[in-house]
Amino acid sequence: MIAERGLASTRIADVAERAGTSPPAVLYWFGSKDDLLTDALTVDEDRFYGAMTERLAALERPRHRLRLLIEACAAEYDWALWMELWGRALRDRGAAAARQRLDDRWREQIAEVIRDGQQAGEFAAGDPDDAAAIIAAVLDGLAVQVTLGDRAIPADRMRDLTVRSAELLVGCELAPLDERALAAGPSEEPRPWAS
Amino acid sequence: MIAERGLASTRIADVAERAGTSPPAVLYWFGSKDDLLTDALTVDEDRFYGAMTERLAALERPRHRLRLLIEACAAEYDWALWMELWGRALRDRGAAAARQRLDDRWREQIAEVIRDGQQAGEFAAGDPDDAAAIIAAVLDGLAVQVTLGDRAIPADRMRDLTVRSAELLVGCELAPLDERALAAGPSEEPRPWAS
DNA sequence: GTGTAACTTGAACGGCAGTTCAGTTTTTCG
DNA sequence: CGAAAAACTGAACTGCCGTTCAAGTTACAC
């Protein structure tokens, strides 16, 4: 509902109808509209994060993992909900806490890929937390433009620009994902195109 | 009012009281609350842009102009209004158009500094529009975290990370601004620390 | 001055939507 | 089966707030 109608114009009655029940029933479970909204905003992010963790684990090489991260953000994720959460976090304590938790986890996810890449010798040295913060910021910033339909930044340009930024930061080319990379399970194929 | 109370909870009565008048008087001038809000959201951005243009013109060297741009965004600008505009632009046609106009102009501002730097031989070659889009995105993305009080990203880290990103992109160190740089008028001081 | 247009206002209207409540249905469990 | 707890509902309540309106005040032109 929030993704469709926006946080501001999502009514309890809408949620109830979609759930095939009545407004008081919604209140029965959530207590108040505020609680409902704050809970709802984090569900999608949590699901995306979970799926991403699985898919990352299926890729062996850090350079592929980093590329997948970026591609998924540019092509699959619904940033409208994320932006609604930002707006709410400006004034709502619960929303602010939820955002902090999700963002910490997300940046850590990126930083871990970078650390792996450095240990594997694929990525150049440098503070992985700094690089993660910058990559996350580029994704957020460009995603806003894409989501708002900016003429200058369609989704594929978002992907290309983010990939380029990441390449500069880790000093390693992030080749496009092909079936080999996506299908590759852990611990096989000893670096066929190693740098 | 919007910066203080948020877009969602700013009432016409609040605006009227602050202006020392009555709610109907506000409607008399703006027609409806929607028109009022969309107008209001762009006033601050326009003012910031105007002041920035003047201050940039006072700096001779592109590397100083780029640094000033970043420092001002990290230290002086109120990003809460910008975030409210994003949220509104998700559903409001007028707000979306206003955002597009402001963002186009802002990215062009950055791109122009980069083109100047390339022509002056300070900055490395490369598409200035791409670099501008990335720098703008880093600023937006980090500003969100700073504005929401993210523990991991205080304002000075936002500044440092953005400066580092920009340095990577333009291949030129962006030294801190001192009185010399700020006071320097156009066409003097023939590159004392040229690369 | 005086008439007209511009501007302002207090008061009231109207609708929306979150919440409450009293009562009904469904489920659970001994 | 039967009683108690849980789950749910329709209807009404309530407060809020944007908007309208008719009447008032000020500014201005001639």
Short mmCIF file of C-alpha atoms (C1' of nucleotides) in Angstrom, two decimals:
data_model
loop_
_atom_site.label_atom_id
_atom_site.label_comp_id
_atom_site.label_asym_id
_atom_site.label_seq_id
_atom_site.Cartn_x
_atom_site.Cartn_y
_atom_site.Cartn_z
CA MET A 1 0.00 0.00 0.00
CA ILE A 2 2.72 2.48 0.97
CA ALA A 3 4.65 1.83 -2.24
CA GLU A 4 1.50 2.41 -4.28
CA ARG A 5 -0.19 5.33 -2.55
CA GLY A 6 2.60 6.85 -0.53
CA LEU A 7 3.04 7.06 3.20
CA ALA A 8 1.04 10.26 3.56
CA SER A 9 -2.08 9.01 1.82
CA THR A 10 -2.14 5.41 3.02
CA ARG A 11 -5.17 4.99 5.25
CA ILE A 12 -5.92 2.26 7.69
CA ALA A 13 -9.01 1.52 5.61
CA ASP A 14 -6.77 0.83 2.59
CA VAL A 15 -4.64 -1.61 4.51
CA ALA A 16 -7.70 -3.30 5.92
CA GLU A 17 -9.33 -3.70 2.52
CA ARG A 18 -6.16 -5.14 1.01
CA ALA A 19 -5.92 -7.58 3.87
CA GLY A 20 -9.56 -8.54 3.44
CA THR A 21 -10.55 -7.30 6.85
CA SER A 22 -11.81 -4.19 8.63
CA PRO A 23 -10.06 -1.08 10.04
CA PRO A 24 -10.67 -2.03 13.67
CA ALA A 25 -9.08 -5.43 13.01
CA VAL A 26 -5.90 -3.70 11.84
CA LEU A 27 -5.85 -1.63 15.00
CA TYR A 28 -6.46 -4.78 17.00
CA TRP A 29 -3.12 -6.15 15.83
CA PHE A 30 -1.02 -3.02 15.52
CA GLY A 31 -2.39 -0.76 18.21
CA SER A 32 -2.06 2.46 16.26
CA LYS A 33 -1.39 3.71 12.76
CA ASP A 34 2.05 4.96 13.74
CA ASP A 35 3.16 1.52 14.90
CA LEU A 36 1.77 -0.04 11.75
CA LEU A 37 3.63 2.29 9.42
CA THR A 38 6.97 2.08 11.15
CA ASP A 39 6.77 -1.71 11.16
CA ALA A 40 5.68 -1.87 7.53
CA LEU A 41 8.50 0.29 6.21
CA THR A 42 11.20 -2.11 7.32
CA VAL A 43 9.68 -5.36 6.10
CA ASP A 44 10.67 -4.88 2.48
CA GLU A 45 14.20 -3.80 3.29
CA ASP A 46 14.68 -6.80 5.52
CA ARG A 47 13.47 -9.13 2.79
CA PHE A 48 15.77 -7.58 0.21
CA TYR A 49 18.73 -7.84 2.53
CA GLY A 50 18.03 -11.49 3.22
CA ALA A 51 17.75 -12.40 -0.45
CA MET A 52 20.90 -10.42 -1.22
CA THR A 53 22.92 -12.24 1.41
CA GLU A 54 21.97 -15.57 -0.13
CA ARG A 55 22.80 -14.53 -3.65
CA LEU A 56 26.12 -13.06 -2.57
CA ALA A 57 27.05 -16.30 -0.88
CA ALA A 58 26.55 -18.09 -4.19
CA LEU A 59 29.28 -16.02 -5.86
CA GLU A 60 32.87 -16.88 -5.18
CA ARG A 61 34.81 -13.88 -6.32
CA PRO A 62 34.53 -10.56 -4.47
CA ARG A 63 34.53 -8.62 -7.74
CA HIS A 64 31.42 -10.50 -8.78
CA ARG A 65 29.80 -9.98 -5.43
CA LEU A 66 30.36 -6.25 -5.59
CA ARG A 67 28.98 -6.11 -9.10
CA LEU A 68 25.89 -8.08 -8.10
CA LEU A 69 25.28 -5.74 -5.20
CA ILE A 70 25.28 -2.75 -7.51
CA GLU A 71 23.26 -4.36 -10.27
CA ALA A 72 20.55 -5.48 -7.87
CA CYS A 73 20.26 -2.01 -6.37
CA ALA A 74 19.97 -0.42 -9.79
CA ALA A 75 17.51 -2.87 -11.27
CA GLU A 76 15.42 -4.59 -8.61
CA TYR A 77 15.09 -2.62 -5.48
CA ASP A 78 12.12 -0.34 -4.73
CA TRP A 79 13.70 2.83 -3.42
CA ALA A 80 10.39 4.63 -2.93
CA LEU A 81 9.87 2.84 0.37
CA TRP A 82 13.40 3.72 1.43
CA MET A 83 12.74 7.37 0.68
CA GLU A 84 9.50 7.30 2.64
CA LEU A 85 11.44 5.89 5.57
CA TRP A 86 13.89 8.80 5.37
CA GLY A 87 11.08 11.31 5.47
CA ARG A 88 9.52 9.63 8.45
CA ALA A 89 12.86 9.26 10.25
CA LEU A 90 13.18 13.05 10.26
CA ARG A 91 10.51 13.24 12.95
CA ASP A 92 9.78 9.74 14.23
CA ARG A 93 12.10 8.17 16.75
CA GLY A 94 11.17 4.61 15.88
CA ALA A 95 11.68 5.12 12.18
CA ALA A 96 15.05 6.75 12.83
CA ALA A 97 16.19 3.75 14.86
CA ALA A 98 15.00 1.32 12.20
CA ARG A 99 16.84 3.21 9.48
CA GLN A 100 20.06 3.27 11.47
CA ARG A 101 19.90 -0.48 11.98
CA LEU A 102 19.24 -1.22 8.31
CA ASP A 103 21.90 1.17 7.07
CA ASP A 104 24.54 -0.13 9.45
CA ARG A 105 23.88 -3.65 8.28
CA TRP A 106 23.89 -2.64 4.62
CA ARG A 107 27.18 -0.74 4.81
CA GLU A 108 28.72 -3.63 6.71
CA GLN A 109 27.57 -5.98 3.95
CA ILE A 110 29.45 -3.89 1.38
CA ALA A 111 32.50 -3.45 3.59
CA GLU A 112 32.74 -7.19 4.06
CA VAL A 113 32.81 -7.79 0.31
CA ILE A 114 35.57 -5.22 0.03
CA ARG A 115 37.60 -6.79 2.83
CA ASP A 116 37.24 -10.16 1.14
CA GLY A 117 38.45 -8.63 -2.12
CA GLN A 118 41.47 -7.10 -0.43
CA GLN A 119 42.43 -10.35 1.26
CA ALA A 120 42.02 -12.17 -2.05
CA GLY A 121 44.32 -9.66 -3.67
CA GLU A 122 41.71 -8.48 -6.13
CA PHE A 123 41.07 -5.08 -4.58
CA ALA A 124 43.55 -2.34 -3.75
CA ALA A 125 44.28 -1.47 -0.12
CA GLY A 126 42.34 1.28 1.65
CA ASP A 127 39.80 1.65 4.42
CA PRO A 128 36.95 -0.70 3.53
CA ASP A 129 34.49 1.22 5.70
CA ASP A 130 35.22 4.45 3.89
CA ALA A 131 34.78 2.79 0.52
CA ALA A 132 31.56 1.13 1.66
CA ALA A 133 30.15 4.42 2.90
CA ILE A 134 30.91 6.07 -0.43
CA ILE A 135 29.46 3.27 -2.53
CA ALA A 136 26.32 3.21 -0.39
CA ALA A 137 26.04 6.97 -0.77
CA VAL A 138 26.39 6.83 -4.55
CA LEU A 139 23.69 4.18 -4.68
CA ASP A 140 21.37 6.21 -2.46
CA GLY A 141 21.97 9.45 -4.30
CA LEU A 142 21.53 8.07 -7.78
CA ALA A 143 18.57 5.93 -6.75
CA VAL A 144 16.71 9.06 -5.72
CA GLN A 145 17.10 10.50 -9.20
CA VAL A 146 16.11 7.26 -10.89
CA THR A 147 13.09 6.76 -8.67
CA LEU A 148 11.91 10.30 -9.32
CA GLY A 149 12.23 9.77 -13.06
CA ASP A 150 15.13 12.17 -13.59
CA ARG A 151 15.63 12.65 -17.33
CA ALA A 152 19.40 12.67 -16.95
CA ILE A 153 19.71 9.44 -14.95
CA PRO A 154 17.90 6.32 -16.12
CA ALA A 155 18.49 3.05 -14.28
CA ASP A 156 21.25 1.78 -16.55
CA ARG A 157 23.22 4.98 -16.15
CA MET A 158 22.87 4.63 -12.40
CA ARG A 159 24.38 1.17 -12.71
CA ASP A 160 27.25 2.32 -14.93
CA LEU A 161 28.14 5.32 -12.81
CA THR A 162 28.07 3.30 -9.60
CA VAL A 163 30.19 0.56 -11.13
CA ARG A 164 32.71 3.14 -12.27
CA SER A 165 32.85 4.73 -8.83
CA ALA A 166 33.34 1.38 -7.18
CA GLU A 167 36.08 0.47 -9.65
CA LEU A 168 37.93 3.66 -8.82
CA LEU A 169 37.62 2.96 -5.11
CA VAL A 170 38.74 -0.66 -5.11
CA GLY A 171 41.14 -0.36 -8.05
CA CYS A 172 39.71 -3.36 -9.84
CA GLU A 173 37.56 -3.78 -12.90
CA LEU A 174 34.11 -5.15 -12.13
CA ALA A 175 33.23 -7.18 -15.21
CA PRO A 176 29.56 -7.75 -16.06
CA LEU A 177 27.98 -10.81 -14.54
CA ASP A 178 27.49 -13.70 -16.92
CA GLU A 179 26.07 -17.15 -16.36
CA ARG A 180 29.45 -18.48 -15.36
CA ALA A 181 29.75 -15.94 -12.58
CA LEU A 182 26.18 -16.35 -11.43
CA ALA A 183 26.24 -20.12 -11.57
CA ALA A 184 29.66 -20.50 -9.98
CA GLY A 185 29.37 -22.08 -6.59
CA PRO A 186 31.96 -21.54 -3.87
CA SER A 187 35.37 -23.18 -4.06
CA GLU A 188 35.75 -23.97 -7.72
CA GLU A 189 37.34 -22.35 -10.79
CA PRO A 190 40.73 -21.15 -9.45
CA ARG A 191 40.77 -17.63 -10.90
CA PRO A 192 40.57 -18.12 -14.64
CA TRP A 193 40.76 -14.40 -15.38
CA ALA A 194 42.74 -13.31 -12.35
CA SER A 195 44.41 -9.90 -12.56
CA MET B 1 7.77 26.05 9.23
CA ILE B 2 8.44 23.01 7.03
CA ALA B 3 12.02 22.72 8.25
CA GLU B 4 10.83 22.85 11.86
CA ARG B 5 7.67 20.79 11.88
CA GLY B 6 7.97 18.74 8.72
CA LEU B 7 5.92 18.81 5.58
CA ALA B 8 3.29 16.40 6.86
CA SER B 9 2.46 18.32 10.02
CA THR B 10 2.73 21.87 8.75
CA ARG B 11 -0.73 23.41 8.84
CA ILE B 12 -1.97 26.52 7.15
CA ALA B 13 -2.72 27.90 10.58
CA ASP B 14 0.98 27.55 11.50
CA VAL B 15 2.09 29.45 8.43
CA ALA B 16 -0.52 32.14 9.04
CA GLU B 17 0.51 32.61 12.65
CA ARG B 18 4.20 32.87 11.75
CA ALA B 19 3.32 35.43 9.10
CA GLY B 20 1.22 37.38 11.60
CA THR B 21 -1.99 36.91 9.69
CA SER B 22 -4.94 34.56 9.38
CA PRO B 23 -5.46 31.25 7.53
CA PRO B 24 -7.85 32.70 4.96
CA ALA B 25 -5.29 35.39 4.12
CA VAL B 26 -2.75 32.67 3.28
CA LEU B 27 -5.29 30.99 1.01
CA TYR B 28 -6.03 34.36 -0.57
CA TRP B 29 -2.45 34.58 -1.83
CA PHE B 30 -1.65 30.94 -2.53
CA GLY B 31 -4.98 29.48 -3.58
CA SER B 32 -4.50 26.14 -1.89
CA LYS B 33 -2.23 24.38 0.55
CA ASP B 34 -0.70 22.28 -2.22
CA ASP B 35 0.43 25.32 -4.16
CA LEU B 36 1.81 26.88 -1.02
CA LEU B 37 3.91 23.86 -0.09
CA THR B 38 5.34 23.25 -3.54
CA ASP B 39 6.32 26.92 -3.81
CA ALA B 40 7.82 27.00 -0.36
CA LEU B 41 10.04 23.96 -0.84
CA THR B 42 12.00 25.54 -3.64
CA VAL B 43 12.63 28.96 -2.10
CA ASP B 44 15.46 27.80 0.15
CA GLU B 45 17.19 25.81 -2.55
CA ASP B 46 17.05 28.77 -4.91
CA ARG B 47 18.56 31.03 -2.30
CA PHE B 48 21.38 28.59 -1.56
CA TYR B 49 22.14 28.21 -5.25
CA GLY B 50 22.31 31.97 -5.77
CA ALA B 51 24.66 32.50 -2.84
CA MET B 52 26.81 29.59 -4.00
CA THR B 53 27.17 31.02 -7.49
CA GLU B 54 28.45 34.28 -6.08
CA ARG B 55 30.94 32.65 -3.75
CA LEU B 56 32.24 30.39 -6.51
CA ALA B 57 32.80 33.35 -8.78
CA ALA B 58 35.05 34.85 -6.12
CA LEU B 59 37.44 31.89 -6.30
CA GLU B 60 39.89 31.69 -9.17
CA ARG B 61 41.06 28.14 -9.19
CA PRO B 62 38.72 25.29 -10.07
CA ARG B 63 40.17 23.08 -7.35
CA HIS B 64 39.17 25.69 -4.79
CA ARG B 65 35.73 26.06 -6.29
CA LEU B 66 35.13 22.33 -6.11
CA ARG B 67 36.30 22.24 -2.53
CA LEU B 68 34.04 25.14 -1.58
CA LEU B 69 31.07 23.42 -3.17
CA ILE B 70 31.63 20.32 -1.08
CA GLU B 71 32.38 22.15 2.15
CA ALA B 72 29.27 24.28 1.87
CA CYS B 73 27.07 21.24 1.28
CA ALA B 74 28.54 19.44 4.27
CA ALA B 75 28.43 22.34 6.68
CA GLU B 76 25.78 24.90 5.79
CA TYR B 77 22.96 23.45 3.76
CA ASP B 78 19.67 22.25 5.29
CA TRP B 79 19.04 18.94 3.62
CA ALA B 80 15.81 18.26 5.49
CA LEU B 81 13.91 20.48 3.08
CA TRP B 82 15.52 18.72 0.15
CA MET B 83 14.41 15.36 1.56
CA GLU B 84 10.87 16.62 2.05
CA LEU B 85 10.88 17.70 -1.59
CA TRP B 86 11.91 14.19 -2.64
CA GLY B 87 9.07 12.65 -0.72
CA ARG B 88 6.58 15.02 -2.22
CA ALA B 89 7.98 14.58 -5.73
CA LEU B 90 7.08 10.90 -5.54
CA ARG B 91 3.39 11.80 -5.94
CA ASP B 92 3.13 15.48 -6.84
CA ARG B 93 3.71 16.54 -10.42
CA GLY B 94 4.62 20.11 -9.56
CA ALA B 95 7.15 19.07 -6.95
CA ALA B 96 8.69 16.59 -9.37
CA ALA B 97 9.16 19.31 -11.98
CA ALA B 98 10.68 21.68 -9.44
CA ARG B 99 13.13 19.04 -8.27
CA GLN B 100 14.20 18.24 -11.80
CA ARG B 101 14.88 21.90 -12.52
CA LEU B 102 16.91 22.40 -9.34
CA ASP B 103 18.89 19.20 -9.79
CA ASP B 104 19.71 19.89 -13.44
CA ARG B 105 21.00 23.30 -12.49
CA TRP B 106 23.00 21.96 -9.55
CA ARG B 107 24.69 19.18 -11.54
CA GLU B 108 25.48 21.67 -14.29
CA GLN B 109 27.06 23.93 -11.70
CA ILE B 110 29.40 21.12 -10.66
CA ALA B 111 30.08 20.04 -14.24
CA GLU B 112 31.07 23.56 -15.15
CA VAL B 113 33.64 23.70 -12.38
CA ILE B 114 35.04 20.40 -13.62
CA ARG B 115 35.22 21.59 -17.22
CA ASP B 116 37.04 24.71 -16.07
CA GLY B 117 39.48 22.55 -14.16
CA GLN B 118 40.14 20.37 -17.16
CA GLN B 119 40.74 23.34 -19.42
CA ALA B 120 43.05 24.84 -16.83
CA GLY B 121 44.98 21.59 -16.75
CA GLU B 122 44.29 21.00 -13.07
CA PHE B 123 41.85 18.13 -13.49
CA ALA B 124 42.29 14.89 -15.39
CA ALA B 125 40.27 14.22 -18.53
CA GLY B 126 36.95 12.39 -18.40
CA ASP B 127 33.27 13.11 -18.91
CA PRO B 128 32.49 16.09 -16.68
CA ASP B 129 28.79 15.26 -16.61
CA ASP B 130 29.49 11.76 -15.31
CA ALA B 131 31.79 13.10 -12.62
CA ALA B 132 29.26 15.77 -11.67
CA ALA B 133 26.47 13.19 -11.38
CA ILE B 134 28.61 11.04 -9.11
CA ILE B 135 29.73 13.89 -6.88
CA ALA B 136 26.14 15.13 -6.58
CA ALA B 137 25.04 11.60 -5.68
CA VAL B 138 27.72 11.22 -3.02
CA LEU B 139 26.65 14.53 -1.51
CA ASP B 140 22.98 13.54 -1.54
CA GLY B 141 23.59 10.09 -0.16
CA LEU B 142 25.88 11.15 2.65
CA ALA B 143 23.73 14.17 3.46
CA VAL B 144 20.82 11.87 4.19
CA GLN B 145 22.83 10.02 6.78
CA VAL B 146 24.15 13.21 8.35
CA THR B 147 20.73 14.82 8.47
CA LEU B 148 19.22 11.75 10.11
CA GLY B 149 21.95 11.75 12.72
CA ASP B 150 23.66 8.54 11.60
CA ARG B 151 26.21 7.53 14.21
CA ALA B 152 28.70 6.44 11.55
CA ILE B 153 28.63 9.62 9.47
CA PRO B 154 29.00 12.99 11.16
CA ALA B 155 29.25 16.11 9.02
CA ASP B 156 33.03 16.24 8.91
CA ARG B 157 33.25 12.65 7.71
CA MET B 158 30.75 13.51 5.00
CA ARG B 159 33.09 16.30 3.94
CA ASP B 160 36.18 14.12 3.99
CA LEU B 161 34.59 11.24 2.10
CA THR B 162 33.15 13.52 -0.55
CA VAL B 163 36.45 15.32 -1.00
CA ARG B 164 38.21 11.99 -1.40
CA SER B 165 35.67 10.81 -3.98
CA ALA B 166 35.99 14.02 -5.94
CA GLU B 167 39.78 13.81 -5.84
CA LEU B 168 39.63 10.32 -7.30
CA LEU B 169 37.29 11.48 -10.04
CA VAL B 170 39.18 14.58 -11.13
CA GLY B 171 42.65 13.24 -10.34
CA CYS B 172 43.66 16.32 -8.40
CA GLU B 173 44.15 17.04 -4.74
CA LEU B 174 41.59 19.45 -3.29
CA ALA B 175 43.50 21.31 -0.60
CA PRO B 176 41.55 22.86 2.27
CA LEU B 177 40.39 26.41 1.76
CA ASP B 178 42.41 29.06 3.54
CA GLU B 179 42.13 32.82 3.58
CA ARG B 180 44.28 33.08 0.49
CA ALA B 181 41.94 30.88 -1.51
CA LEU B 182 38.81 32.54 -0.21
CA ALA B 183 40.13 36.06 -0.64
CA ALA B 184 41.73 35.45 -4.02
CA GLY B 185 39.99 37.43 -6.71
CA PRO B 186 40.01 36.33 -10.37
CA SER B 187 43.12 36.66 -12.55
CA GLU B 188 45.93 36.85 -10.03
CA GLU B 189 48.42 34.47 -8.45
CA PRO B 190 49.70 32.41 -11.43
CA ARG B 191 49.50 28.92 -9.98
CA PRO B 192 51.83 28.97 -6.99
CA TRP B 193 51.24 25.28 -6.22
CA ALA B 194 50.43 24.04 -9.68
CA SER B 195 50.58 20.29 -10.20
"C1'" DG C 1 -15.11 62.81 -0.63
"C1'" DT C 2 -16.71 58.90 -2.54
"C1'" DG C 3 -16.84 54.83 -4.95
"C1'" DT C 4 -14.32 50.84 -6.22
"C1'" DA C 5 -11.08 47.48 -5.91
"C1'" DA C 6 -7.92 45.06 -3.02
"C1'" DC C 7 -7.25 42.90 1.00
"C1'" DT C 8 -8.33 40.77 5.51
"C1'" DT C 9 -10.92 38.31 8.94
"C1'" DG C 10 -14.02 35.62 12.35
"C1'" DA C 11 -16.96 32.21 12.07
"C1'" DA C 12 -18.82 28.40 10.28
"C1'" DC C 13 -18.97 24.39 7.05
"C1'" DG C 14 -17.74 19.78 5.53
"C1'" DG C 15 -15.34 15.84 4.99
"C1'" DC C 16 -12.03 12.85 6.15
"C1'" DA C 17 -9.91 9.31 8.88
"C1'" DG C 18 -8.11 7.41 13.30
"C1'" DT C 19 -10.01 5.55 17.15
"C1'" DT C 20 -13.44 3.60 20.47
"C1'" DC C 21 -17.04 0.58 21.83
"C1'" DA C 22 -20.46 -2.67 22.49
"C1'" DG C 23 -21.76 -6.63 20.68
"C1'" DT C 24 -21.02 -10.94 17.62
"C1'" DT C 25 -18.56 -14.74 15.72
"C1'" DT C 26 -14.84 -17.98 15.88
"C1'" DT C 27 -11.41 -20.67 18.09
"C1'" DT C 28 -9.41 -23.08 21.88
"C1'" DC C 29 -9.28 -26.35 25.38
"C1'" DG C 30 -10.62 -29.02 29.45
"C1'" DC D 1 -20.17 -30.02 24.91
"C1'" DG D 2 -19.58 -25.68 26.95
"C1'" DA D 3 -17.31 -21.92 28.72
"C1'" DA D 4 -13.72 -18.73 28.26
"C1'" DA D 5 -10.57 -16.44 25.53
"C1'" DA D 6 -9.42 -14.58 21.17
"C1'" DA D 7 -10.61 -12.45 17.04
"C1'" DC D 8 -13.40 -9.54 14.58
"C1'" DT D 9 -17.09 -6.18 13.07
"C1'" DG D 10 -20.53 -2.18 12.14
"C1'" DA D 11 -21.56 1.86 13.72
"C1'" DA D 12 -20.84 5.75 15.94
"C1'" DC D 13 -17.68 9.22 17.93
"C1'" DT D 14 -14.23 12.73 17.73
"C1'" DG D 15 -11.00 16.04 16.49
"C1'" DC D 16 -8.67 18.12 13.01
"C1'" DC D 17 -7.98 21.15 9.29
"C1'" DG D 18 -8.58 22.92 4.62
"C1'" DT D 19 -11.72 25.67 2.67
"C1'" DT D 20 -15.65 28.90 1.98
"C1'" DC D 21 -18.37 32.92 2.88
"C1'" DA D 22 -20.24 37.08 4.09
"C1'" DA D 23 -19.03 41.00 6.25
"C1'" DG D 24 -15.59 44.16 7.47
"C1'" DT D 25 -11.40 47.29 6.71
"C1'" DT D 26 -7.91 49.55 4.15
"C1'" DA D 27 -5.87 51.63 -0.03
"C1'" DC D 28 -6.36 54.06 -4.10
"C1'" DA D 29 -8.15 56.63 -8.13
"C1'" DC D 30 -10.63 60.51 -9.76
#
